[in-house]
Amino acid sequence: MALFTPEDTAVLLIDHQTGTMSWVGSADQDEVKTNALALAKAAVALDMPLILTTSMEDHAQGPLLPEFAEIAPKEYEGRIRRAGVVDAMDDPAFAAAVRATGRRNLIIAGVTNDVCTVYPTLTALQQGYRVQVVADAGGSMTKAADEIALHRMDQAGAGIASTNMILTQLARNWASPAGQKIIPIVAALIPAS
């Protein structure tokens, strides 16, 4: 798979909500949250289309993480509020927003890889998009469920990446304008020693 660039790629973040975060059992929830927010920061810093979506905010899923409002206020306000459609790409408003970006390369992260990420990824691939899934900006209820979902997406043709891989792929060169914008985002992910 050819590397994605800020000029040819859109970022889709699916269902990183206050309630759904608690459903992640295969990974550290704080790490998942930090990684999802880092992807949003990168999209904003690099002027990439960023689409945020939620499912049933008035139920157990809860509202979108409030940090997104600080990072990407316009995208937060314009988030696609799905009324229960599991595959975000089956939601007409979400699918229209993805098409409107004009980008054929999609970086996708959903709060749960085995539900929120897998179905829109498979649908996007079937529709001819190229997809890279950010595995550590999501998780699943169990490690087995996570491994199965990531394997299924990989087998279908999605690239499976980590947040750091995606950020450095978009930067390409630390001395470039994109690299300079990504350095502080990557630096914030480095564990304190």
JSON list of C-alpha atoms in Angstrom, two decimals:
[
{"chain": "A", "resi": 1, "resn": "MET", "atom": "CA", "xyz": [0.00, 0.00, 0.00]},
{"chain": "A", "resi": 2, "resn": "ALA", "atom": "CA", "xyz": [1.41, 3.37, -1.03]},
{"chain": "A", "resi": 3, "resn": "LEU", "atom": "CA", "xyz": [1.86, 5.78, 1.86]},
{"chain": "A", "resi": 4, "resn": "PHE", "atom": "CA", "xyz": [-0.91, 8.25, 2.57]},
{"chain": "A", "resi": 5, "resn": "THR", "atom": "CA", "xyz": [-0.25, 12.01, 2.55]},
{"chain": "A", "resi": 6, "resn": "PRO", "atom": "CA", "xyz": [-2.09, 14.91, 4.19]},
{"chain": "A", "resi": 7, "resn": "GLU", "atom": "CA", "xyz": [-3.14, 16.05, 0.71]},
{"chain": "A", "resi": 8, "resn": "ASP", "atom": "CA", "xyz": [-4.89, 12.82, -0.30]},
{"chain": "A", "resi": 9, "resn": "THR", "atom": "CA", "xyz": [-6.33, 11.53, 2.97]},
{"chain": "A", "resi": 10, "resn": "ALA", "atom": "CA", "xyz": [-9.29, 12.10, 5.30]},
{"chain": "A", "resi": 11, "resn": "VAL", "atom": "CA", "xyz": [-9.49, 11.08, 8.98]},
{"chain": "A", "resi": 12, "resn": "LEU", "atom": "CA", "xyz": [-12.64, 9.37, 10.30]},
{"chain": "A", "resi": 13, "resn": "LEU", "atom": "CA", "xyz": [-13.07, 9.00, 14.07]},
{"chain": "A", "resi": 14, "resn": "ILE", "atom": "CA", "xyz": [-16.01, 6.86, 15.07]},
{"chain": "A", "resi": 15, "resn": "ASP", "atom": "CA", "xyz": [-17.87, 6.77, 18.40]},
{"chain": "A", "resi": 16, "resn": "HIS", "atom": "CA", "xyz": [-15.17, 7.94, 20.83]},
{"chain": "A", "resi": 17, "resn": "GLN", "atom": "CA", "xyz": [-17.89, 8.75, 23.36]},
{"chain": "A", "resi": 18, "resn": "THR", "atom": "CA", "xyz": [-17.88, 8.97, 27.15]},
{"chain": "A", "resi": 19, "resn": "GLY", "atom": "CA", "xyz": [-19.90, 5.76, 27.54]},
{"chain": "A", "resi": 20, "resn": "THR", "atom": "CA", "xyz": [-18.39, 3.70, 24.73]},
{"chain": "A", "resi": 21, "resn": "MET", "atom": "CA", "xyz": [-14.87, 4.28, 26.05]},
{"chain": "A", "resi": 22, "resn": "SER", "atom": "CA", "xyz": [-15.76, 2.06, 29.01]},
{"chain": "A", "resi": 23, "resn": "TRP", "atom": "CA", "xyz": [-16.49, -0.82, 26.64]},
{"chain": "A", "resi": 24, "resn": "VAL", "atom": "CA", "xyz": [-12.80, -1.16, 25.70]},
{"chain": "A", "resi": 25, "resn": "GLY", "atom": "CA", "xyz": [-11.29, -4.06, 27.62]},
{"chain": "A", "resi": 26, "resn": "SER", "atom": "CA", "xyz": [-8.46, -5.12, 25.31]},
{"chain": "A", "resi": 27, "resn": "ALA", "atom": "CA", "xyz": [-6.39, -1.95, 25.74]},
{"chain": "A", "resi": 28, "resn": "ASP", "atom": "CA", "xyz": [-5.77, 0.82, 28.21]},
{"chain": "A", "resi": 29, "resn": "GLN", "atom": "CA", "xyz": [-8.73, 3.21, 27.87]},
{"chain": "A", "resi": 30, "resn": "ASP", "atom": "CA", "xyz": [-6.61, 6.31, 28.56]},
{"chain": "A", "resi": 31, "resn": "GLU", "atom": "CA", "xyz": [-4.19, 5.26, 25.82]},
{"chain": "A", "resi": 32, "resn": "VAL", "atom": "CA", "xyz": [-7.03, 4.73, 23.34]},
{"chain": "A", "resi": 33, "resn": "LYS", "atom": "CA", "xyz": [-8.39, 8.18, 24.19]},
{"chain": "A", "resi": 34, "resn": "THR", "atom": "CA", "xyz": [-4.97, 9.84, 23.92]},
{"chain": "A", "resi": 35, "resn": "ASN", "atom": "CA", "xyz": [-4.37, 8.23, 20.52]},
{"chain": "A", "resi": 36, "resn": "ALA", "atom": "CA", "xyz": [-7.77, 9.22, 19.13]},
{"chain": "A", "resi": 37, "resn": "LEU", "atom": "CA", "xyz": [-7.25, 12.80, 20.26]},
{"chain": "A", "resi": 38, "resn": "ALA", "atom": "CA", "xyz": [-3.75, 12.80, 18.69]},
{"chain": "A", "resi": 39, "resn": "LEU", "atom": "CA", "xyz": [-5.26, 11.79, 15.35]},
{"chain": "A", "resi": 40, "resn": "ALA", "atom": "CA", "xyz": [-7.73, 14.69, 15.58]},
{"chain": "A", "resi": 41, "resn": "LYS", "atom": "CA", "xyz": [-4.90, 17.09, 16.44]},
{"chain": "A", "resi": 42, "resn": "ALA", "atom": "CA", "xyz": [-2.90, 15.89, 13.45]},
{"chain": "A", "resi": 43, "resn": "ALA", "atom": "CA", "xyz": [-5.85, 16.27, 11.09]},
{"chain": "A", "resi": 44, "resn": "VAL", "atom": "CA", "xyz": [-6.41, 19.85, 12.27]},
{"chain": "A", "resi": 45, "resn": "ALA", "atom": "CA", "xyz": [-2.70, 20.72, 12.19]},
{"chain": "A", "resi": 46, "resn": "LEU", "atom": "CA", "xyz": [-2.33, 19.40, 8.64]},
{"chain": "A", "resi": 47, "resn": "ASP", "atom": "CA", "xyz": [-5.64, 20.80, 7.31]},
{"chain": "A", "resi": 48, "resn": "MET", "atom": "CA", "xyz": [-6.95, 17.33, 6.56]},
{"chain": "A", "resi": 49, "resn": "PRO", "atom": "CA", "xyz": [-10.68, 16.60, 6.42]},
{"chain": "A", "resi": 50, "resn": "LEU", "atom": "CA", "xyz": [-11.78, 15.25, 9.82]},
{"chain": "A", "resi": 51, "resn": "ILE", "atom": "CA", "xyz": [-15.14, 13.58, 10.26]},
{"chain": "A", "resi": 52, "resn": "LEU", "atom": "CA", "xyz": [-16.41, 12.85, 13.75]},
{"chain": "A", "resi": 53, "resn": "THR", "atom": "CA", "xyz": [-19.43, 10.67, 14.36]},
{"chain": "A", "resi": 54, "resn": "THR", "atom": "CA", "xyz": [-21.38, 9.34, 17.31]},
{"chain": "A", "resi": 55, "resn": "SER", "atom": "CA", "xyz": [-24.11, 6.82, 17.89]},
{"chain": "A", "resi": 56, "resn": "MET", "atom": "CA", "xyz": [-27.09, 7.38, 20.15]},
{"chain": "A", "resi": 57, "resn": "GLU", "atom": "CA", "xyz": [-25.55, 10.08, 22.34]},
{"chain": "A", "resi": 58, "resn": "ASP", "atom": "CA", "xyz": [-28.63, 10.15, 24.58]},
{"chain": "A", "resi": 59, "resn": "HIS", "atom": "CA", "xyz": [-28.22, 6.47, 25.52]},
{"chain": "A", "resi": 60, "resn": "ALA", "atom": "CA", "xyz": [-25.48, 4.48, 27.25]},
{"chain": "A", "resi": 61, "resn": "GLN", "atom": "CA", "xyz": [-22.98, 5.53, 24.57]},
{"chain": "A", "resi": 62, "resn": "GLY", "atom": "CA", "xyz": [-22.98, 9.07, 25.93]},
{"chain": "A", "resi": 63, "resn": "PRO", "atom": "CA", "xyz": [-21.73, 12.28, 24.30]},
{"chain": "A", "resi": 64, "resn": "LEU", "atom": "CA", "xyz": [-18.60, 12.62, 22.19]},
{"chain": "A", "resi": 65, "resn": "LEU", "atom": "CA", "xyz": [-15.48, 13.12, 24.30]},
{"chain": "A", "resi": 66, "resn": "PRO", "atom": "CA", "xyz": [-15.46, 16.85, 25.18]},
{"chain": "A", "resi": 67, "resn": "GLU", "atom": "CA", "xyz": [-11.75, 17.20, 24.28]},
{"chain": "A", "resi": 68, "resn": "PHE", "atom": "CA", "xyz": [-12.74, 17.01, 20.61]},
{"chain": "A", "resi": 69, "resn": "ALA", "atom": "CA", "xyz": [-14.61, 20.32, 21.04]},
{"chain": "A", "resi": 70, "resn": "GLU", "atom": "CA", "xyz": [-11.34, 22.00, 22.05]},
{"chain": "A", "resi": 71, "resn": "ILE", "atom": "CA", "xyz": [-9.24, 20.36, 19.33]},
{"chain": "A", "resi": 72, "resn": "ALA", "atom": "CA", "xyz": [-11.66, 20.61, 16.41]},
{"chain": "A", "resi": 73, "resn": "PRO", "atom": "CA", "xyz": [-14.61, 22.84, 17.36]},
{"chain": "A", "resi": 74, "resn": "LYS", "atom": "CA", "xyz": [-16.08, 23.03, 13.84]},
{"chain": "A", "resi": 75, "resn": "GLU", "atom": "CA", "xyz": [-15.91, 19.27, 13.34]},
{"chain": "A", "resi": 76, "resn": "TYR", "atom": "CA", "xyz": [-17.26, 18.66, 16.85]},
{"chain": "A", "resi": 77, "resn": "GLU", "atom": "CA", "xyz": [-20.28, 20.88, 16.16]},
{"chain": "A", "resi": 78, "resn": "GLY", "atom": "CA", "xyz": [-20.79, 19.26, 12.76]},
{"chain": "A", "resi": 79, "resn": "ARG", "atom": "CA", "xyz": [-20.37, 15.69, 13.96]},
{"chain": "A", "resi": 80, "resn": "ILE", "atom": "CA", "xyz": [-22.63, 13.11, 12.39]},
{"chain": "A", "resi": 81, "resn": "ARG", "atom": "CA", "xyz": [-25.05, 11.93, 15.09]},
{"chain": "A", "resi": 82, "resn": "ARG", "atom": "CA", "xyz": [-26.19, 8.49, 14.02]},
{"chain": "A", "resi": 83, "resn": "ALA", "atom": "CA", "xyz": [-29.44, 7.12, 15.40]},
{"chain": "A", "resi": 84, "resn": "GLY", "atom": "CA", "xyz": [-28.13, 3.60, 15.95]},
{"chain": "A", "resi": 85, "resn": "VAL", "atom": "CA", "xyz": [-26.72, 2.61, 12.55]},
{"chain": "A", "resi": 86, "resn": "VAL", "atom": "CA", "xyz": [-23.84, 0.25, 13.42]},
{"chain": "A", "resi": 87, "resn": "ASP", "atom": "CA", "xyz": [-21.88, 0.61, 10.14]},
{"chain": "A", "resi": 88, "resn": "ALA", "atom": "CA", "xyz": [-21.22, 4.36, 9.96]},
{"chain": "A", "resi": 89, "resn": "MET", "atom": "CA", "xyz": [-20.86, 4.06, 6.17]},
{"chain": "A", "resi": 90, "resn": "ASP", "atom": "CA", "xyz": [-24.51, 2.90, 6.06]},
{"chain": "A", "resi": 91, "resn": "ASP", "atom": "CA", "xyz": [-25.58, 6.24, 7.54]},
{"chain": "A", "resi": 92, "resn": "PRO", "atom": "CA", "xyz": [-26.46, 8.54, 4.59]},
{"chain": "A", "resi": 93, "resn": "ALA", "atom": "CA", "xyz": [-25.14, 11.70, 6.29]},
{"chain": "A", "resi": 94, "resn": "PHE", "atom": "CA", "xyz": [-21.84, 10.07, 7.23]},
{"chain": "A", "resi": 95, "resn": "ALA", "atom": "CA", "xyz": [-21.35, 8.50, 3.80]},
{"chain": "A", "resi": 96, "resn": "ALA", "atom": "CA", "xyz": [-22.12, 11.86, 2.17]},
{"chain": "A", "resi": 97, "resn": "ALA", "atom": "CA", "xyz": [-19.59, 13.61, 4.42]},
{"chain": "A", "resi": 98, "resn": "VAL", "atom": "CA", "xyz": [-16.92, 11.07, 3.46]},
{"chain": "A", "resi": 99, "resn": "ARG", "atom": "CA", "xyz": [-17.70, 11.52, -0.25]},
{"chain": "A", "resi": 100, "resn": "ALA", "atom": "CA", "xyz": [-17.64, 15.31, 0.13]},
{"chain": "A", "resi": 101, "resn": "THR", "atom": "CA", "xyz": [-14.00, 15.22, 1.25]},
{"chain": "A", "resi": 102, "resn": "GLY", "atom": "CA", "xyz": [-13.03, 14.11, -2.26]},
{"chain": "A", "resi": 103, "resn": "ARG", "atom": "CA", "xyz": [-10.38, 11.88, -0.67]},
{"chain": "A", "resi": 104, "resn": "ARG", "atom": "CA", "xyz": [-9.99, 8.20, -1.60]},
{"chain": "A", "resi": 105, "resn": "ASN", "atom": "CA", "xyz": [-7.58, 7.44, 1.26]},
{"chain": "A", "resi": 106, "resn": "LEU", "atom": "CA", "xyz": [-9.17, 7.06, 4.69]},
{"chain": "A", "resi": 107, "resn": "ILE", "atom": "CA", "xyz": [-7.56, 6.81, 8.10]},
{"chain": "A", "resi": 108, "resn": "ILE", "atom": "CA", "xyz": [-10.18, 5.15, 10.31]},
{"chain": "A", "resi": 109, "resn": "ALA", "atom": "CA", "xyz": [-10.26, 4.71, 14.07]},
{"chain": "A", "resi": 110, "resn": "GLY", "atom": "CA", "xyz": [-13.32, 3.61, 15.99]},
{"chain": "A", "resi": 111, "resn": "VAL", "atom": "CA", "xyz": [-13.62, 3.23, 19.73]},
{"chain": "A", "resi": 112, "resn": "THR", "atom": "CA", "xyz": [-14.28, -0.50, 19.35]},
{"chain": "A", "resi": 113, "resn": "ASN", "atom": "CA", "xyz": [-12.38, -2.24, 16.57]},
{"chain": "A", "resi": 114, "resn": "ASP", "atom": "CA", "xyz": [-14.77, -5.20, 16.55]},
{"chain": "A", "resi": 115, "resn": "VAL", "atom": "CA", "xyz": [-17.89, -3.06, 15.99]},
{"chain": "A", "resi": 116, "resn": "CYS", "atom": "CA", "xyz": [-17.29, 0.64, 15.33]},
{"chain": "A", "resi": 117, "resn": "THR", "atom": "CA", "xyz": [-14.22, 0.16, 13.09]},
{"chain": "A", "resi": 118, "resn": "VAL", "atom": "CA", "xyz": [-14.64, -3.15, 11.28]},
{"chain": "A", "resi": 119, "resn": "TYR", "atom": "CA", "xyz": [-17.91, -2.54, 9.44]},
{"chain": "A", "resi": 120, "resn": "PRO", "atom": "CA", "xyz": [-17.22, 0.94, 8.00]},
{"chain": "A", "resi": 121, "resn": "THR", "atom": "CA", "xyz": [-13.75, -0.27, 7.05]},
{"chain": "A", "resi": 122, "resn": "LEU", "atom": "CA", "xyz": [-15.12, -3.26, 5.15]},
{"chain": "A", "resi": 123, "resn": "THR", "atom": "CA", "xyz": [-17.77, -1.10, 3.47]},
{"chain": "A", "resi": 124, "resn": "ALA", "atom": "CA", "xyz": [-15.25, 1.60, 2.51]},
{"chain": "A", "resi": 125, "resn": "LEU", "atom": "CA", "xyz": [-12.94, -1.04, 1.01]},
{"chain": "A", "resi": 126, "resn": "GLN", "atom": "CA", "xyz": [-15.85, -2.47, -0.99]},
{"chain": "A", "resi": 127, "resn": "GLN", "atom": "CA", "xyz": [-16.56, 1.04, -2.27]},
{"chain": "A", "resi": 128, "resn": "GLY", "atom": "CA", "xyz": [-13.01, 1.42, -3.55]},
{"chain": "A", "resi": 129, "resn": "TYR", "atom": "CA", "xyz": [-11.48, 3.51, -0.78]},
{"chain": "A", "resi": 130, "resn": "ARG", "atom": "CA", "xyz": [-8.00, 2.74, 0.49]},
{"chain": "A", "resi": 131, "resn": "VAL", "atom": "CA", "xyz": [-8.10, 2.37, 4.28]},
{"chain": "A", "resi": 132, "resn": "GLN", "atom": "CA", "xyz": [-5.59, 2.40, 7.09]},
{"chain": "A", "resi": 133, "resn": "VAL", "atom": "CA", "xyz": [-7.02, 1.39, 10.46]},
{"chain": "A", "resi": 134, "resn": "VAL", "atom": "CA", "xyz": [-5.40, 2.88, 13.55]},
{"chain": "A", "resi": 135, "resn": "ALA", "atom": "CA", "xyz": [-5.55, -0.15, 15.82]},
{"chain": "A", "resi": 136, "resn": "ASP", "atom": "CA", "xyz": [-4.42, 1.52, 19.04]},
{"chain": "A", "resi": 137, "resn": "ALA", "atom": "CA", "xyz": [-6.93, 4.39, 18.81]},
{"chain": "A", "resi": 138, "resn": "GLY", "atom": "CA", "xyz": [-9.57, 1.75, 19.54]},
{"chain": "A", "resi": 139, "resn": "GLY", "atom": "CA", "xyz": [-9.93, -1.58, 21.25]},
{"chain": "A", "resi": 140, "resn": "SER", "atom": "CA", "xyz": [-12.54, -4.27, 21.80]},
{"chain": "A", "resi": 141, "resn": "MET", "atom": "CA", "xyz": [-14.25, -5.87, 24.78]},
{"chain": "A", "resi": 142, "resn": "THR", "atom": "CA", "xyz": [-11.67, -8.69, 24.77]},
{"chain": "A", "resi": 143, "resn": "LYS", "atom": "CA", "xyz": [-8.21, -9.22, 23.29]},
{"chain": "A", "resi": 144, "resn": "ALA", "atom": "CA", "xyz": [-9.52, -12.12, 21.21]},
{"chain": "A", "resi": 145, "resn": "ALA", "atom": "CA", "xyz": [-12.26, -9.93, 19.73]},
{"chain": "A", "resi": 146, "resn": "ASP", "atom": "CA", "xyz": [-9.69, -7.26, 18.92]},
{"chain": "A", "resi": 147, "resn": "GLU", "atom": "CA", "xyz": [-7.32, -9.70, 17.22]},
{"chain": "A", "resi": 148, "resn": "ILE", "atom": "CA", "xyz": [-10.15, -11.22, 15.16]},
{"chain": "A", "resi": 149, "resn": "ALA", "atom": "CA", "xyz": [-11.41, -7.79, 14.02]},
{"chain": "A", "resi": 150, "resn": "LEU", "atom": "CA", "xyz": [-7.92, -6.57, 13.06]},
{"chain": "A", "resi": 151, "resn": "HIS", "atom": "CA", "xyz": [-7.26, -9.84, 11.20]},
{"chain": "A", "resi": 152, "resn": "ARG", "atom": "CA", "xyz": [-10.54, -9.55, 9.31]},
{"chain": "A", "resi": 153, "resn": "MET", "atom": "CA", "xyz": [-9.78, -5.96, 8.24]},
{"chain": "A", "resi": 154, "resn": "ASP", "atom": "CA", "xyz": [-6.23, -6.90, 7.26]},
{"chain": "A", "resi": 155, "resn": "GLN", "atom": "CA", "xyz": [-7.49, -9.83, 5.19]},
{"chain": "A", "resi": 156, "resn": "ALA", "atom": "CA", "xyz": [-9.97, -7.52, 3.44]},
{"chain": "A", "resi": 157, "resn": "GLY", "atom": "CA", "xyz": [-7.14, -5.19, 2.37]},
{"chain": "A", "resi": 158, "resn": "ALA", "atom": "CA", "xyz": [-6.95, -2.51, 5.05]},
{"chain": "A", "resi": 159, "resn": "GLY", "atom": "CA", "xyz": [-3.58, -1.42, 6.34]},
{"chain": "A", "resi": 160, "resn": "ILE", "atom": "CA", "xyz": [-3.28, -1.89, 10.09]},
{"chain": "A", "resi": 161, "resn": "ALA", "atom": "CA", "xyz": [-1.23, 0.78, 11.81]},
{"chain": "A", "resi": 162, "resn": "SER", "atom": "CA", "xyz": [-0.49, 2.37, 15.17]},
{"chain": "A", "resi": 163, "resn": "THR", "atom": "CA", "xyz": [-1.07, 6.03, 15.94]},
{"chain": "A", "resi": 164, "resn": "ASN", "atom": "CA", "xyz": [2.66, 6.73, 15.87]},
{"chain": "A", "resi": 165, "resn": "MET", "atom": "CA", "xyz": [2.98, 4.99, 12.48]},
{"chain": "A", "resi": 166, "resn": "ILE", "atom": "CA", "xyz": [0.19, 7.15, 11.03]},
{"chain": "A", "resi": 167, "resn": "LEU", "atom": "CA", "xyz": [1.59, 10.39, 12.46]},
{"chain": "A", "resi": 168, "resn": "THR", "atom": "CA", "xyz": [5.11, 9.73, 11.20]},
{"chain": "A", "resi": 169, "resn": "GLN", "atom": "CA", "xyz": [3.76, 8.60, 7.81]},
{"chain": "A", "resi": 170, "resn": "LEU", "atom": "CA", "xyz": [1.96, 11.94, 7.46]},
{"chain": "A", "resi": 171, "resn": "ALA", "atom": "CA", "xyz": [5.04, 13.88, 8.59]},
{"chain": "A", "resi": 172, "resn": "ARG", "atom": "CA", "xyz": [7.52, 12.06, 6.31]},
{"chain": "A", "resi": 173, "resn": "ASN", "atom": "CA", "xyz": [10.28, 14.56, 7.08]},
{"chain": "A", "resi": 174, "resn": "TRP", "atom": "CA", "xyz": [10.68, 16.29, 10.44]},
{"chain": "A", "resi": 175, "resn": "ALA", "atom": "CA", "xyz": [12.19, 19.35, 8.71]},
{"chain": "A", "resi": 176, "resn": "SER", "atom": "CA", "xyz": [9.16, 19.79, 6.42]},
{"chain": "A", "resi": 177, "resn": "PRO", "atom": "CA", "xyz": [6.23, 22.05, 7.33]},
{"chain": "A", "resi": 178, "resn": "ALA", "atom": "CA", "xyz": [4.09, 18.93, 7.99]},
{"chain": "A", "resi": 179, "resn": "GLY", "atom": "CA", "xyz": [6.85, 17.39, 10.10]},
{"chain": "A", "resi": 180, "resn": "GLN", "atom": "CA", "xyz": [7.17, 20.53, 12.20]},
{"chain": "A", "resi": 181, "resn": "LYS", "atom": "CA", "xyz": [3.43, 20.48, 12.91]},
{"chain": "A", "resi": 182, "resn": "ILE", "atom": "CA", "xyz": [3.48, 16.78, 13.85]},
{"chain": "A", "resi": 183, "resn": "ILE", "atom": "CA", "xyz": [6.56, 16.86, 16.15]},
{"chain": "A", "resi": 184, "resn": "PRO", "atom": "CA", "xyz": [4.71, 18.16, 19.24]},
{"chain": "A", "resi": 185, "resn": "ILE", "atom": "CA", "xyz": [1.87, 15.68, 18.72]},
{"chain": "A", "resi": 186, "resn": "VAL", "atom": "CA", "xyz": [4.29, 12.73, 18.50]},
{"chain": "A", "resi": 187, "resn": "ALA", "atom": "CA", "xyz": [6.36, 14.09, 21.40]},
{"chain": "A", "resi": 188, "resn": "ALA", "atom": "CA", "xyz": [3.28, 14.14, 23.63]},
{"chain": "A", "resi": 189, "resn": "LEU", "atom": "CA", "xyz": [2.82, 10.40, 22.99]},
{"chain": "A", "resi": 190, "resn": "ILE", "atom": "CA", "xyz": [6.33, 9.44, 24.14]},
{"chain": "A", "resi": 191, "resn": "PRO", "atom": "CA", "xyz": [6.10, 7.78, 27.56]},
{"chain": "A", "resi": 192, "resn": "ALA", "atom": "CA", "xyz": [7.81, 9.63, 30.40]},
{"chain": "A", "resi": 193, "resn": "SER", "atom": "CA", "xyz": [10.81, 7.70, 31.65]}
]
